[in-house]
Amino acid sequence: MPIYSSDSDWILETKRTAYAFGLTEAGLLAHRYWGKRLPARGDYPAALETEGWASFNGPSEVTPLEYPGYAGSAYTEPCLKVTFADGVRDVVLTYVSSEVLGDELRVHLVDAVYDLRVTLHYRVHEQYDLLERHVSIENLGNAAVTLERSFSAAWHVPAQHDYRLSHLVGRWFEETQIVREPLTRGTKVLESRRITTSHGHNPWFAVDSLTEPALEETGEVWFGVLAWSGNWKLTAEVSAFGQTQLSIGVNDWDSAVRLEPRETFTTPSSIAGFSSHGFGGASRALHSYVRYSILPHGVQPRKVLYNSWEATFFDVDEASQIELAEIASSIGVELFVLDDGWFHGRNSDNAGLGDWWPDEQKFPNGLTPLIERVQALGMDFGLWLEPEMVNPDSDLYRAHPDWVIHFPTRARTEMRNQLILNLAKLEVQNYLIGLIDQLIKQHDISFIKWDMNRNVSEPGWIEHDEPKELWVRYVEGLYRVWGALRERHPDVIWQSCSGGGGRADLGILRHADQIWTSDNTQAVTRLKIQEGFSQVFPAITMEAWTTDQDASYIPLEFRLHVAMSGAFGIGANLHHWNAAQRLEAAKQIALYKEIRPVVQTGDLYRLQSAFAGPLSSLMYVLPDKSEAVLFAFRTHLPEPVALPKIRLNGLEETAMYRVDGLEGLLSGAALMSAGLEVALKDYGSAVLQIRRVG
Ligand code: GLA
C-alpha cells in the first residue's frame, strides 16, 4: 500500500520515491519530504514547527505550506485566492479529514468561517514513480464566491539549497529549446496568456542542484508538468528563508471563476516526480506514464504518414492528391493526410475556415473518390481541420458573427485572417460536435489533424456572468468537443497541432494521440527541437516529418534519420524526388517499420546533446533490454576530426549484443563503457539496430 494516512501525517510512496506532509502543532498543513524513498516510515522528517522569524515574518511565511491560501501574513505565492460575497479576500483553510480511495488520497480542508470546502487529491502512480495532484473547490454556502487563483499544486524541494531551473522556451518555428538557469531569491514566472499552451513556454519544470548539477543519467532532479491546454502559470519562488516552491496551475492573469452555491471547480492535474537518475530518468518516468496511462490509443503503432501540405499548399484537388498518394504508397507510406485547402472556398488563408464541406471546384465528387483511391493503394486516409477557427469570409461567420471571441466595441483583430470561435459557449461546442461527427460518419477517415493557427485577442465574453471565466471554460469546452468526438469515433487517431507545437501538453494528450512538434522540419534545427520535446513527451507522440525545407544543403539520409527518431512521416513534394531519392526513402521507411516498436515503445537514453555540439546521439531500448536502436548525427565539423566513441546506455551489462555492421558480438558492458565507434562524415548520420543474442 503506497499511501500511509493518519489524522496528522501522510506519506505517499512510489517504487523509488516518497512524498510526505503533515499537520504542524499549530494546525498548518505543511510539506515534510520529497525525494528518494526511505526504508522506514519514521525516517521521514516531521512537519516543521516554525515560530516565525520576526514580527515581519510569521509562521505561515516560513513554513512550507502544502496548499497555501491567500490569507493572513504568508506573503509567499498562494495557491488559492478567493473573494467571498461580502468582499472578504482572505481564505483560511483548516484541516478536517482525509480518506484513501485505492491509489488516491483526499485531504479535506474548509474555510474557518465561510462554507467553502477544498479537497486536495493525490494520486500515486507507483510504477511510474509519479504523483498526480489536483484540487476541487466546492462552494457549500448560499452566496457566490469568486476564485481569483486556483492552482493545482505547490511543489516544495528540500530547503536550504541553491537550485537550477530547467525549462523549455521557444517561438513559432523554434519550439522546445532547453534553458537551464540558477534560481535566485525572488520569483521566476513562466506562463501562457494565449489561450493555448503556447510555443513560448511549456508547462514543465525540472529542478536540480546548482552546486552539484544533475547530468543526463546521474544526479537528483525534481520535475513536474501541468496537464492543461490553456493559459497556465508556473512560479518558482526562492524565499528569504531558503525555501524553494514551484507552484503551478491555471493562469490567474485576467482570470476568475465564479462559483455559484453548490458549484465545484476542479483544477487540472499537475504530475510530478523525483529522479535520482538525472534528466534521463525524469523523462523516462513521464514517457512511460504518457504512453500507458494517458494516450487514448496507448502504444498502438503509429503509421508512417504522408502529409501533402508542403507539396501542394492550398492548391489541392482530386487529381493532384491521387498522384501524390500513388508515389507515397510506392515508397511504403501507410497513412495519407490531406491538409489545408480542401474545403469550401479555401483557396488561400483569406477564406473558408468554418465551412467544412468539400470545395465544389476542387472536389466536385466530394472526398470519397480520393479516399477510395487512397485505400485501394493500401493506405489509411487522414484529414486536416481547424475546428476552433473561422474566417470572416465564410458562411459560418456570416450566420453567427456573435460566436467569435470579441468585445463589441473593439475591432476584432485578425491573425492569419481568422477569428476564434468561443468554445466556452455550449451552442458552439454542440455545433462543432454535430458537424465533425457528420463529417466522420460520411467519410472513411482514420486520422484527423486538429490545427489551431492563432492566439487570442480581445478576450471578450461579456454576456457571461463572469466574463473572465473565458480562459478556463474555453479549454473545458475544447476538451468536451474533442472528448465527445472521441467517444463517437473511438478508432480515429488525432493529432494536436497549433502551427506546430503550440499546443503540446499532457492535457491535450488525453484526446490527441500525437503532436505536430514544429512547422520547422529542417533536420539540424529539429535535433534541438526534438531533444527539448523529449524532456516531456515520448517519441510515439512526437510527429516528425522529412520535408524539402533543407533539401538544398542536407543529405536526404540525414533528414530521414532525424524524422525516424519520432513518429515518422514524409511531408516533401514527392514529385521533386527522383528515382534514387524515392528508393532511399523506401529503404528508410522499411527500416523504420522494423525499428518502430523500439522507437515508439522503448526507453529513451539521450547520449550526446544536440545543444552541446555537432555530434549528437540518442537511443531507444526495449524495457526487457533485448533490442535497442542507436541514432547518431554529425552536423558540421571542420576536417580533420577524430570522433569520440559513443557510449551506449540502458543495456544489460552481462548480455551479448549484435550491432548492425559490426562483426562478432559485444557485451552490454563493453558497449556502455568502452563505447561504439560510429564513422560519420559531415552531415552524416547512422541508425543502428542492437540486438541481444541468446
Ligand atoms: C499550420 C500547420 C501546418 C499546416 C498549415 C495549414 O501552420 O502547422 O502543418 O497544416 O497550418 O494551413
XYZ file of C-alpha atoms and ligand atoms in Angstrom:
706
model
C 0.000 0.000 0.000
C 1.783 3.169 -1.111
C -0.310 5.578 0.993
C 0.100 5.931 4.780
C -2.546 8.105 6.296
C -3.198 9.173 9.854
C -5.042 12.203 11.063
C -1.907 14.294 11.117
C 0.640 12.630 8.828
C 0.610 11.406 5.279
C 3.269 9.536 3.329
C 2.918 8.680 -0.342
C 5.381 6.184 -1.722
C 6.146 5.030 -5.234
C 8.616 2.328 -6.245
C 11.625 4.543 -5.612
C 10.371 7.873 -4.314
C 8.365 9.311 -1.467
C 6.440 12.436 -0.618
C 5.276 13.389 2.863
C 3.326 16.145 4.540
C 1.578 16.627 7.845
C -0.036 18.963 10.326
C 2.130 21.165 12.465
C 1.191 21.620 16.123
C -0.401 24.897 15.161
C -2.556 23.026 12.623
C -0.854 24.200 9.429
C -0.743 21.610 6.648
C 2.974 21.567 5.924
C 5.252 19.827 3.471
C 7.726 17.347 5.030
C 9.688 15.480 2.390
C 10.040 14.823 -1.343
C 12.819 12.611 -2.653
C 14.189 9.099 -2.511
C 12.004 6.509 -0.799
C 13.316 5.770 2.702
C 13.309 2.373 4.459
C 11.053 3.205 7.424
C 8.107 5.467 7.976
C 9.853 7.052 10.908
C 12.674 8.115 8.591
C 10.623 10.913 7.092
C 11.123 14.251 8.842
C 8.247 15.627 10.886
C 6.177 18.599 9.785
C 8.275 21.611 10.629
C 7.028 23.615 13.562
C 8.272 27.093 12.867
C 7.729 30.078 15.051
C 8.456 32.693 12.513
C 11.486 34.884 12.183
C 10.417 38.319 13.300
C 7.272 40.355 13.646
C 7.589 40.799 9.869
C 7.723 37.078 9.088
C 5.200 34.912 10.873
C 4.872 31.097 10.929
C 2.816 30.895 7.741
C 5.559 32.657 5.797
C 8.402 30.458 6.991
C 6.511 27.133 6.930
C 6.378 25.313 3.564
C 2.603 25.072 3.212
C 1.131 22.221 1.233
C -1.645 24.285 -0.370
C -1.386 27.886 0.801
C -4.456 30.094 0.638
C -4.077 33.854 0.294
C -4.596 34.642 3.931
C -3.018 36.186 6.946
C 0.633 37.062 6.705
C 2.019 34.410 4.331
C 3.347 36.719 1.557
C 4.736 33.784 -0.403
C 2.902 32.683 -3.572
C -0.546 31.362 -2.633
C -2.268 28.517 -4.479
C -5.763 29.778 -3.763
C -7.146 33.302 -3.785
C -10.844 33.834 -3.136
C -13.219 36.761 -2.836
C -16.325 35.953 -0.812
C -19.726 37.554 -1.440
C -19.208 40.078 1.372
C -15.943 41.281 -0.124
C -13.627 39.374 2.234
C -10.482 38.278 0.382
C -8.824 36.037 2.930
C -9.216 32.257 2.762
C -8.260 30.422 5.939
C -8.011 26.693 5.240
C -8.124 24.267 8.128
C -7.803 20.510 8.052
C -10.976 18.450 8.552
C -10.372 14.859 7.461
C -8.676 12.621 4.950
C -9.604 9.420 3.149
C -7.818 6.871 0.999
C -9.628 5.500 -2.050
C -7.424 2.969 -3.813
C -4.385 4.831 -5.073
C -5.839 8.224 -4.205
C -5.558 10.238 -1.028
C -8.061 13.013 -0.406
C -7.438 15.660 2.176
C -10.416 17.844 3.058
C -9.931 21.397 4.188
C -12.565 24.004 4.945
C -12.532 27.708 5.426
C -12.796 28.657 9.076
C -15.866 30.892 8.559
C -17.307 30.506 5.072
C -18.850 27.351 3.595
C -16.042 26.610 1.219
C -14.536 23.143 1.017
C -11.187 22.498 -0.624
C -10.149 18.912 -1.294
C -6.563 18.082 -2.161
C -6.369 14.987 -4.345
C -3.122 12.996 -4.512
C -2.883 10.040 -6.831
C 0.100 7.749 -6.523
C 1.400 6.287 -9.785
C 3.554 3.761 -8.048
C 5.044 2.042 -11.092
C 5.929 5.312 -12.846
C 7.379 6.989 -9.736
C 4.983 9.881 -10.206
C 2.491 11.752 -8.118
C -0.568 13.433 -9.574
C -2.263 16.277 -7.739
C -5.385 18.247 -8.359
C -7.777 20.221 -6.213
C -11.539 20.546 -6.076
C -13.110 23.647 -4.592
C -16.757 23.464 -3.550
C -19.000 26.331 -2.636
C -21.252 24.858 0.053
C -22.667 28.245 1.030
C -25.632 30.306 -0.172
C -23.774 33.064 -1.973
C -21.452 33.025 -4.966
C -17.705 33.184 -4.423
C -15.055 34.196 -6.921
C -11.881 32.205 -7.350
C -9.144 34.541 -8.468
C -6.458 31.916 -8.386
C -6.824 28.169 -8.016
C -3.536 26.439 -8.701
C -3.197 22.690 -8.887
C -0.238 22.279 -6.571
C 2.672 23.793 -4.728
C 5.731 21.543 -5.041
C 8.440 22.110 -2.421
C 12.005 20.942 -2.993
C 14.293 20.405 0.023
C 15.094 23.657 1.783
C 18.440 25.421 2.081
C 19.894 24.519 -1.293
C 20.767 26.519 -4.358
C 18.848 25.264 -7.328
C 18.895 25.419 -11.056
C 15.694 25.514 -13.084
C 15.420 23.793 -16.456
C 12.538 24.784 -18.679
C 11.534 24.917 -22.330
C 11.316 28.149 -24.272
C 10.527 28.794 -27.911
C 8.503 30.584 -30.509
C 6.752 29.527 -33.690
C 9.246 27.561 -35.869
C 11.613 27.137 -32.911
C 9.820 25.328 -30.098
C 11.073 23.489 -27.004
C 14.587 24.874 -26.586
C 16.136 23.797 -23.295
C 17.175 26.562 -20.898
C 18.923 25.969 -17.567
C 19.365 28.884 -15.172
C 20.020 29.442 -11.470
C 17.048 30.108 -9.257
C 17.825 33.108 -7.119
C 15.928 34.847 -4.349
C 12.584 36.030 -5.682
C 10.094 34.584 -8.116
C 10.616 33.407 -11.669
C 7.340 33.282 -13.589
C 6.686 31.229 -16.702
C 3.249 31.333 -18.272
C 0.962 31.405 -21.248
C -1.592 34.176 -21.828
C -2.538 32.961 -25.298
C -5.475 30.600 -24.579
C -3.277 27.675 -25.665
C -0.249 26.085 -24.031
C 1.902 28.253 -26.358
C 5.057 27.916 -28.415
C 6.827 30.248 -25.983
C 6.968 28.113 -22.867
C 5.832 24.648 -21.935
C 4.258 23.830 -18.553
C 7.204 21.665 -17.481
C 9.925 22.248 -14.927
C 12.971 20.352 -13.723
C 14.971 21.475 -10.730
C 18.404 20.219 -9.724
C 21.233 21.398 -7.514
C 23.225 24.375 -8.739
C 26.378 23.224 -6.967
C 26.103 19.526 -7.832
C 24.242 19.644 -11.124
C 22.475 16.573 -12.411
C 23.511 15.135 -15.752
C 21.556 13.045 -18.224
C 21.840 9.837 -16.208
C 23.089 10.907 -12.803
C 22.082 13.311 -10.093
C 18.835 14.327 -8.437
C 16.071 16.041 -10.362
C 12.641 17.175 -9.187
C 10.323 17.698 -12.126
C 6.689 18.273 -12.969
C 4.107 19.279 -15.553
C 0.632 20.735 -15.743
C -1.881 18.774 -17.794
C -3.671 21.815 -19.213
C -4.021 23.197 -22.725
C -4.858 26.811 -21.957
C -3.363 29.694 -20.002
C -1.082 28.340 -17.301
C 1.386 29.735 -14.826
C 4.428 28.410 -13.033
C 6.017 30.399 -10.226
C 9.395 29.234 -8.963
C 9.945 31.093 -5.751
C 13.015 31.153 -3.543
C 12.030 32.660 -0.231
C 14.097 34.704 2.172
C 14.173 31.593 4.369
C 15.837 29.227 1.928
C 12.692 27.528 0.724
C 12.082 26.838 -2.935
C 8.495 26.302 -4.020
C 7.199 25.610 -7.519
C 3.536 26.467 -7.833
C 1.674 25.538 -10.957
C -1.832 25.852 -12.260
C -4.293 27.638 -14.486
C -3.038 31.184 -15.012
C -4.717 33.733 -12.745
C -3.852 36.542 -15.127
C -7.109 38.256 -16.258
C -8.908 35.217 -14.924
C -11.677 34.409 -12.466
C -14.057 31.558 -11.815
C -17.406 32.310 -10.226
C -18.729 29.515 -8.047
C -22.458 29.678 -7.502
C -23.869 27.905 -4.429
C -23.314 24.123 -4.708
C -20.886 24.501 -7.606
C -17.450 22.911 -7.703
C -14.359 23.878 -9.645
C -11.868 21.139 -10.359
C -8.357 22.162 -11.312
C -6.313 20.333 -13.936
C -3.722 17.858 -12.702
C -0.099 18.529 -12.021
C 2.061 15.433 -12.325
C 5.486 15.439 -10.730
C 8.312 13.170 -9.720
C 11.784 12.828 -8.325
C 14.587 11.151 -10.271
C 17.944 10.077 -8.912
C 18.950 9.149 -12.468
C 19.239 12.646 -13.838
C 17.165 14.247 -16.548
C 17.025 10.974 -18.461
C 15.334 9.242 -15.527
C 12.849 12.110 -15.240
C 11.926 11.926 -18.930
C 11.565 8.154 -18.916
C 9.116 8.333 -15.989
C 6.959 10.870 -17.825
C 7.210 8.942 -21.093
C 6.006 5.660 -19.614
C 3.177 7.411 -17.827
C 2.092 9.177 -21.033
C 2.327 6.001 -23.100
C 0.489 3.686 -20.758
C -1.726 5.961 -18.702
C -2.672 8.980 -20.814
C -2.691 8.307 -24.542
C -6.121 7.270 -25.784
C -4.624 4.639 -28.062
C -1.702 3.764 -25.824
C 1.153 2.213 -27.765
C -0.856 1.209 -30.818
C 1.804 1.596 -33.560
C 1.696 4.998 -35.262
C 1.635 4.607 -39.021
C 4.150 6.182 -41.396
C 2.252 9.139 -42.768
C 2.480 11.358 -45.779
C 1.151 14.924 -45.492
C 0.656 16.905 -48.667
C 0.758 20.457 -47.191
C 4.236 21.460 -48.295
C 3.748 19.803 -51.681
C 0.533 21.463 -52.754
C -0.331 24.078 -50.081
C -3.857 25.389 -50.865
C -3.696 24.125 -54.421
C -5.295 20.738 -53.792
C -7.700 18.750 -55.939
C -8.588 15.145 -56.508
C -6.064 14.533 -59.290
C -3.077 16.165 -57.577
C -3.714 14.309 -54.335
C -4.131 10.972 -56.091
C -0.814 11.486 -57.870
C 0.922 12.144 -54.558
C -0.863 9.232 -52.911
C 0.392 6.889 -55.612
C 4.005 7.884 -55.075
C 3.573 7.812 -51.290
C 2.220 4.292 -51.341
C 5.013 3.149 -53.672
C 7.631 4.078 -51.077
C 5.805 2.399 -48.188
C 3.659 5.152 -46.625
C 0.735 3.801 -44.582
C -1.405 6.892 -43.979
C -2.136 9.666 -46.474
C -3.169 13.002 -44.959
C -4.890 15.726 -46.963
C -4.010 19.027 -45.293
C -5.494 22.527 -45.579
C -7.239 23.760 -48.744
C -9.829 21.016 -49.329
C -12.986 22.724 -48.025
C -15.468 25.218 -49.349
C -13.949 28.464 -50.597
C -10.446 27.711 -49.331
C -8.014 28.951 -51.970
C -5.781 30.885 -49.609
C -5.819 31.687 -45.927
C -8.305 34.502 -46.584
C -11.477 32.455 -46.608
C -13.230 29.214 -45.852
C -12.467 28.310 -42.216
C -15.786 27.279 -40.720
C -17.271 25.861 -43.935
C -16.228 22.270 -43.502
C -17.536 20.614 -46.613
C -15.503 19.690 -49.721
C -14.889 22.557 -52.101
C -17.143 22.106 -55.097
C -14.499 23.117 -57.643
C -11.618 21.119 -56.244
C -13.578 18.041 -55.284
C -16.689 18.042 -57.486
C -17.476 14.484 -56.425
C -16.638 15.072 -52.785
C -13.749 13.434 -50.971
C -14.933 9.854 -51.391
C -13.190 9.118 -54.723
C -9.867 10.264 -53.243
C -10.436 8.296 -50.044
C -11.299 5.172 -52.010
C -8.194 5.520 -54.162
C -6.006 6.037 -51.086
C -7.486 2.932 -49.516
C -7.101 0.926 -52.706
C -3.419 1.853 -52.548
C -3.324 0.200 -49.130
C -3.218 3.366 -47.025
C -5.487 4.952 -44.426
C -6.911 8.387 -45.082
C -6.443 11.429 -42.834
C -7.815 14.961 -42.974
C -6.842 18.427 -41.677
C -9.343 20.508 -39.719
C -9.119 23.724 -37.761
C -12.428 23.494 -35.883
C -11.945 26.381 -33.456
C -11.413 28.927 -36.204
C -13.453 30.945 -38.642
C -12.569 33.326 -41.454
C -14.808 36.400 -41.593
C -15.215 35.382 -45.235
C -17.185 32.207 -44.519
C -20.829 31.195 -44.396
C -20.436 30.251 -40.743
C -19.237 33.705 -39.714
C -21.883 35.423 -41.798
C -24.526 33.349 -39.990
C -23.012 33.668 -36.479
C -20.791 36.728 -36.111
C -21.513 36.620 -32.375
C -19.917 33.189 -31.989
C -16.367 34.528 -32.002
C -14.394 35.766 -29.014
C -14.670 39.564 -29.140
C -15.537 42.798 -27.357
C -18.500 44.523 -29.085
C -16.897 47.961 -29.022
C -13.499 46.849 -30.275
C -12.199 45.807 -33.687
C -11.780 42.065 -33.985
C -8.073 41.624 -34.546
C -7.455 39.054 -37.232
C -4.363 36.906 -37.298
C -3.862 34.858 -40.446
C -7.218 36.439 -41.440
C -9.097 34.443 -38.855
C -11.051 34.772 -35.616
C -11.585 32.281 -32.795
C -14.942 30.654 -32.128
C -15.866 30.929 -28.483
C -15.725 27.302 -27.379
C -16.781 28.365 -23.910
C -20.310 28.629 -25.352
C -22.355 25.467 -25.221
C -24.079 26.157 -28.559
C -20.702 26.465 -30.291
C -19.490 23.229 -28.727
C -22.641 21.387 -29.765
C -22.447 22.779 -33.276
C -18.867 21.547 -33.684
C -19.614 18.133 -32.234
C -22.528 17.681 -34.675
C -20.589 18.964 -37.656
C -17.415 16.920 -37.203
C -19.407 13.856 -36.210
C -21.257 14.067 -39.549
C -18.040 14.636 -41.478
C -16.512 11.492 -39.989
C -19.717 9.496 -40.470
C -19.894 10.478 -44.118
C -16.254 9.764 -44.887
C -13.954 6.913 -44.009
C -11.454 8.996 -42.051
C -8.852 7.275 -39.869
C -6.837 10.302 -38.778
C -7.561 13.950 -38.067
C -5.011 16.699 -37.770
C -6.643 19.249 -35.427
C -4.954 22.579 -36.012
C -5.169 25.992 -34.311
C -3.351 28.755 -36.097
C -3.618 31.865 -33.983
C -3.719 33.075 -30.401
C -6.424 35.053 -28.692
C -7.007 38.811 -28.756
C -9.888 40.932 -27.342
C -10.831 38.110 -24.936
C -14.466 39.123 -24.588
C -17.428 37.063 -23.427
C -19.328 39.902 -21.877
C -22.771 38.302 -21.893
C -21.494 35.752 -19.395
C -21.922 36.319 -15.619
C -18.176 36.230 -15.074
C -16.534 37.108 -18.421
C -13.074 36.284 -17.079
C -14.086 32.630 -16.969
C -13.415 32.573 -20.710
C -9.873 31.231 -20.283
C -10.959 28.198 -18.317
C -14.313 27.485 -19.917
C -12.821 27.674 -23.418
C -10.393 24.865 -22.645
C -13.074 22.834 -20.869
C -15.238 23.346 -23.975
C -12.426 22.193 -26.245
C -11.960 19.068 -24.136
C -15.703 18.428 -24.212
C -15.902 18.689 -28.012
C -12.846 16.539 -28.543
C -13.966 14.046 -25.897
C -17.437 13.673 -27.422
C -15.941 13.078 -30.871
C -13.517 10.522 -29.494
C -16.345 8.710 -27.838
C -18.376 8.587 -31.037
C -15.387 7.639 -33.189
C -13.021 5.712 -30.932
C -10.842 4.401 -33.761
C -9.843 7.761 -35.190
C -6.268 8.855 -34.413
C -5.992 12.585 -33.694
C -3.064 14.915 -33.975
C -2.786 18.114 -31.944
C -1.271 20.919 -33.987
C -1.139 24.618 -33.330
C 1.120 25.994 -36.021
C 3.468 23.189 -34.967
C 3.962 22.676 -31.235
C 1.754 25.457 -29.858
C -0.493 23.038 -28.001
C 1.720 20.332 -26.563
C 0.851 19.236 -23.034
C -0.430 16.263 -21.069
C -3.969 17.685 -21.075
C -4.354 17.538 -24.841
C -2.747 14.094 -24.897
C -5.829 12.701 -23.193
C -7.541 13.459 -26.523
C -4.807 13.613 -29.139
C -2.605 10.629 -29.859
C 0.257 12.633 -31.240
C 1.538 16.172 -31.592
C 2.883 18.105 -34.558
C 6.196 19.050 -32.984
C 7.050 22.064 -35.142
C 6.429 23.572 -38.560
C 10.206 23.686 -38.722
C 11.373 20.430 -40.274
C 14.949 21.453 -41.019
C 16.802 18.452 -39.708
C 19.601 20.274 -37.898
C 17.203 22.603 -36.060
C 14.914 19.656 -35.428
C 17.622 17.848 -33.466
C 17.305 20.504 -30.762
C 13.539 20.924 -31.004
C 13.086 17.164 -30.674
C 15.556 16.890 -27.801
C 13.670 19.612 -25.930
C 10.331 17.972 -26.747
C 11.672 14.646 -25.485
C 12.178 16.063 -21.992
C 8.434 15.683 -21.533
C 6.899 13.691 -24.367
C 7.649 10.177 -25.652
C 8.677 9.529 -29.261
C 5.321 7.907 -30.072
C 3.687 11.342 -29.685
C 6.430 13.283 -31.492
C 5.378 13.598 -35.097
C 8.457 14.138 -37.232
C 8.472 14.504 -40.998
C 11.095 14.741 -43.672
C 10.307 17.662 -45.981
C 12.159 19.734 -48.548
C 12.804 22.712 -46.239
C 16.530 21.951 -46.061
C 16.849 19.721 -49.126
C 19.361 22.030 -50.803
C 22.062 21.515 -48.179
C 21.336 18.451 -46.015
C 21.583 14.883 -47.365
C 18.283 13.034 -47.624
C 19.509 10.179 -45.442
C 20.291 12.577 -42.579
C 16.871 14.216 -42.916
C 15.118 10.856 -42.921
C 17.085 9.615 -39.910
C 16.189 12.686 -37.828
C 12.490 12.143 -38.520
C 12.758 8.399 -37.907
C 13.607 9.049 -34.266
C 9.958 10.014 -33.682
C 6.543 9.146 -35.136
C 7.845 9.201 -38.677
C 6.281 10.884 -41.686
C 7.092 12.497 -45.010
C 5.954 15.978 -45.931
C 8.010 16.681 -49.031
C 6.847 17.276 -52.566
C 7.331 13.736 -53.816
C 7.206 14.902 -57.431
C 10.563 16.553 -56.813
C 12.173 13.356 -55.603
C 13.986 11.441 -58.333
C 14.090 7.648 -58.562
C 17.207 7.386 -56.383
C 15.668 9.561 -53.670
C 12.440 7.579 -53.708
C 14.464 4.404 -53.406
C 16.370 5.857 -50.460
C 13.099 6.853 -48.787
C 11.606 3.401 -49.411
C 14.663 1.794 -47.818
C 14.471 4.003 -44.731
C 10.708 3.546 -44.388
C 11.248 -0.207 -44.446
C 13.920 0.170 -41.762
C 11.592 2.350 -39.705
C 8.906 -0.325 -39.784
C 11.481 -2.735 -38.326
C 12.612 -0.410 -35.552
C 9.177 1.087 -34.889
C 8.384 -0.969 -31.774
C 11.696 0.080 -30.222
C 11.342 3.774 -31.127
C 7.665 4.003 -30.200
C 7.693 1.932 -27.010
C 11.330 1.859 -25.899
C 13.030 3.804 -23.126
C 14.886 6.879 -24.327
C 18.543 7.489 -23.468
C 19.889 10.804 -24.700
C 23.587 10.081 -25.150
C 25.035 13.308 -26.585
C 23.076 16.533 -26.632
C 22.489 18.493 -29.826
C 22.672 21.604 -27.634
C 26.252 20.720 -26.678
C 27.931 20.339 -30.070
C 27.896 18.989 -33.598
C 27.734 15.332 -32.545
C 24.518 14.117 -31.055
C 23.111 10.702 -30.364
C 20.241 9.017 -28.628
C 18.947 5.532 -28.283
C 15.759 3.686 -27.535
C 15.870 0.425 -25.613
C 13.023 -2.028 -25.166
C 12.148 -2.390 -21.471
C 13.403 -6.005 -21.442
C 16.718 -4.776 -22.947
C 16.563 -7.301 -25.764
C 16.625 -4.718 -28.526
C 17.827 -1.174 -28.973
C 18.321 1.332 -31.731
C 21.001 3.991 -31.854
C 20.600 7.275 -33.727
C 23.808 9.243 -34.293
C 24.176 12.564 -36.100
C 27.089 14.720 -37.041
C 26.353 18.204 -38.320
C 29.294 20.294 -39.403
C 32.848 19.811 -38.079
C 35.940 21.113 -39.803
C 38.218 18.296 -41.022
C 40.329 16.504 -39.884
C 38.465 15.260 -36.905
C 38.600 12.210 -34.666
C 35.161 11.353 -33.429
C 34.827 10.076 -29.883
C 33.269 6.688 -29.391
C 29.611 6.742 -28.445
C 28.940 5.189 -25.060
C 25.577 3.466 -25.140
C 23.201 3.144 -22.231
C 20.282 1.118 -20.930
C 21.655 -2.291 -21.992
C 22.169 -5.357 -19.832
C 25.827 -5.381 -18.708
C 26.412 -9.119 -18.998
C 24.330 -9.842 -22.086
C 25.919 -10.115 -25.523
C 24.674 -7.881 -28.324
C 24.967 -7.868 -32.080
C 25.320 -4.383 -33.577
C 24.434 -3.604 -37.204
C 27.559 -3.538 -39.330
C 29.893 -4.970 -36.660
C 31.365 -8.409 -36.848
C 31.097 -10.514 -33.719
C 29.317 -9.729 -30.510
C 29.954 -7.205 -27.755
C 28.737 -7.247 -24.176
C 26.370 -4.600 -22.889
C 29.166 -3.509 -20.541
C 31.573 -3.007 -23.431
C 29.059 -1.004 -25.419
C 28.275 1.139 -22.414
C 31.821 1.600 -21.049
C 34.215 1.355 -23.995
C 31.626 2.650 -26.430
C 30.985 2.152 -30.084
C 32.885 3.675 -32.949
C 30.499 5.226 -35.438
C 32.093 6.755 -38.511
C 30.236 9.845 -39.652
C 31.036 12.341 -42.365
C 29.912 15.976 -42.320
C 26.115 15.868 -42.123
C 26.362 12.128 -41.736
C 24.019 10.016 -39.682
C 23.533 6.434 -38.604
C 20.650 4.316 -37.393
C 21.970 1.092 -35.894
C 19.989 -1.802 -34.526
C 21.392 -3.541 -31.486
C 20.037 -6.966 -30.622
C 20.668 -9.200 -27.659
C 21.854 -12.647 -28.642
C 20.695 -15.681 -26.714
C -0.299 25.122 -39.774
C 0.292 23.743 -39.606
C 0.823 23.255 -40.932
C -0.288 23.267 -41.959
C -0.880 24.655 -42.059
C -2.097 24.657 -42.959
O 0.674 26.065 -39.986
O 1.261 23.718 -38.610
O 1.352 21.951 -40.805
O -1.277 22.338 -41.587
O -1.276 25.143 -40.794
O -2.672 25.897 -43.077
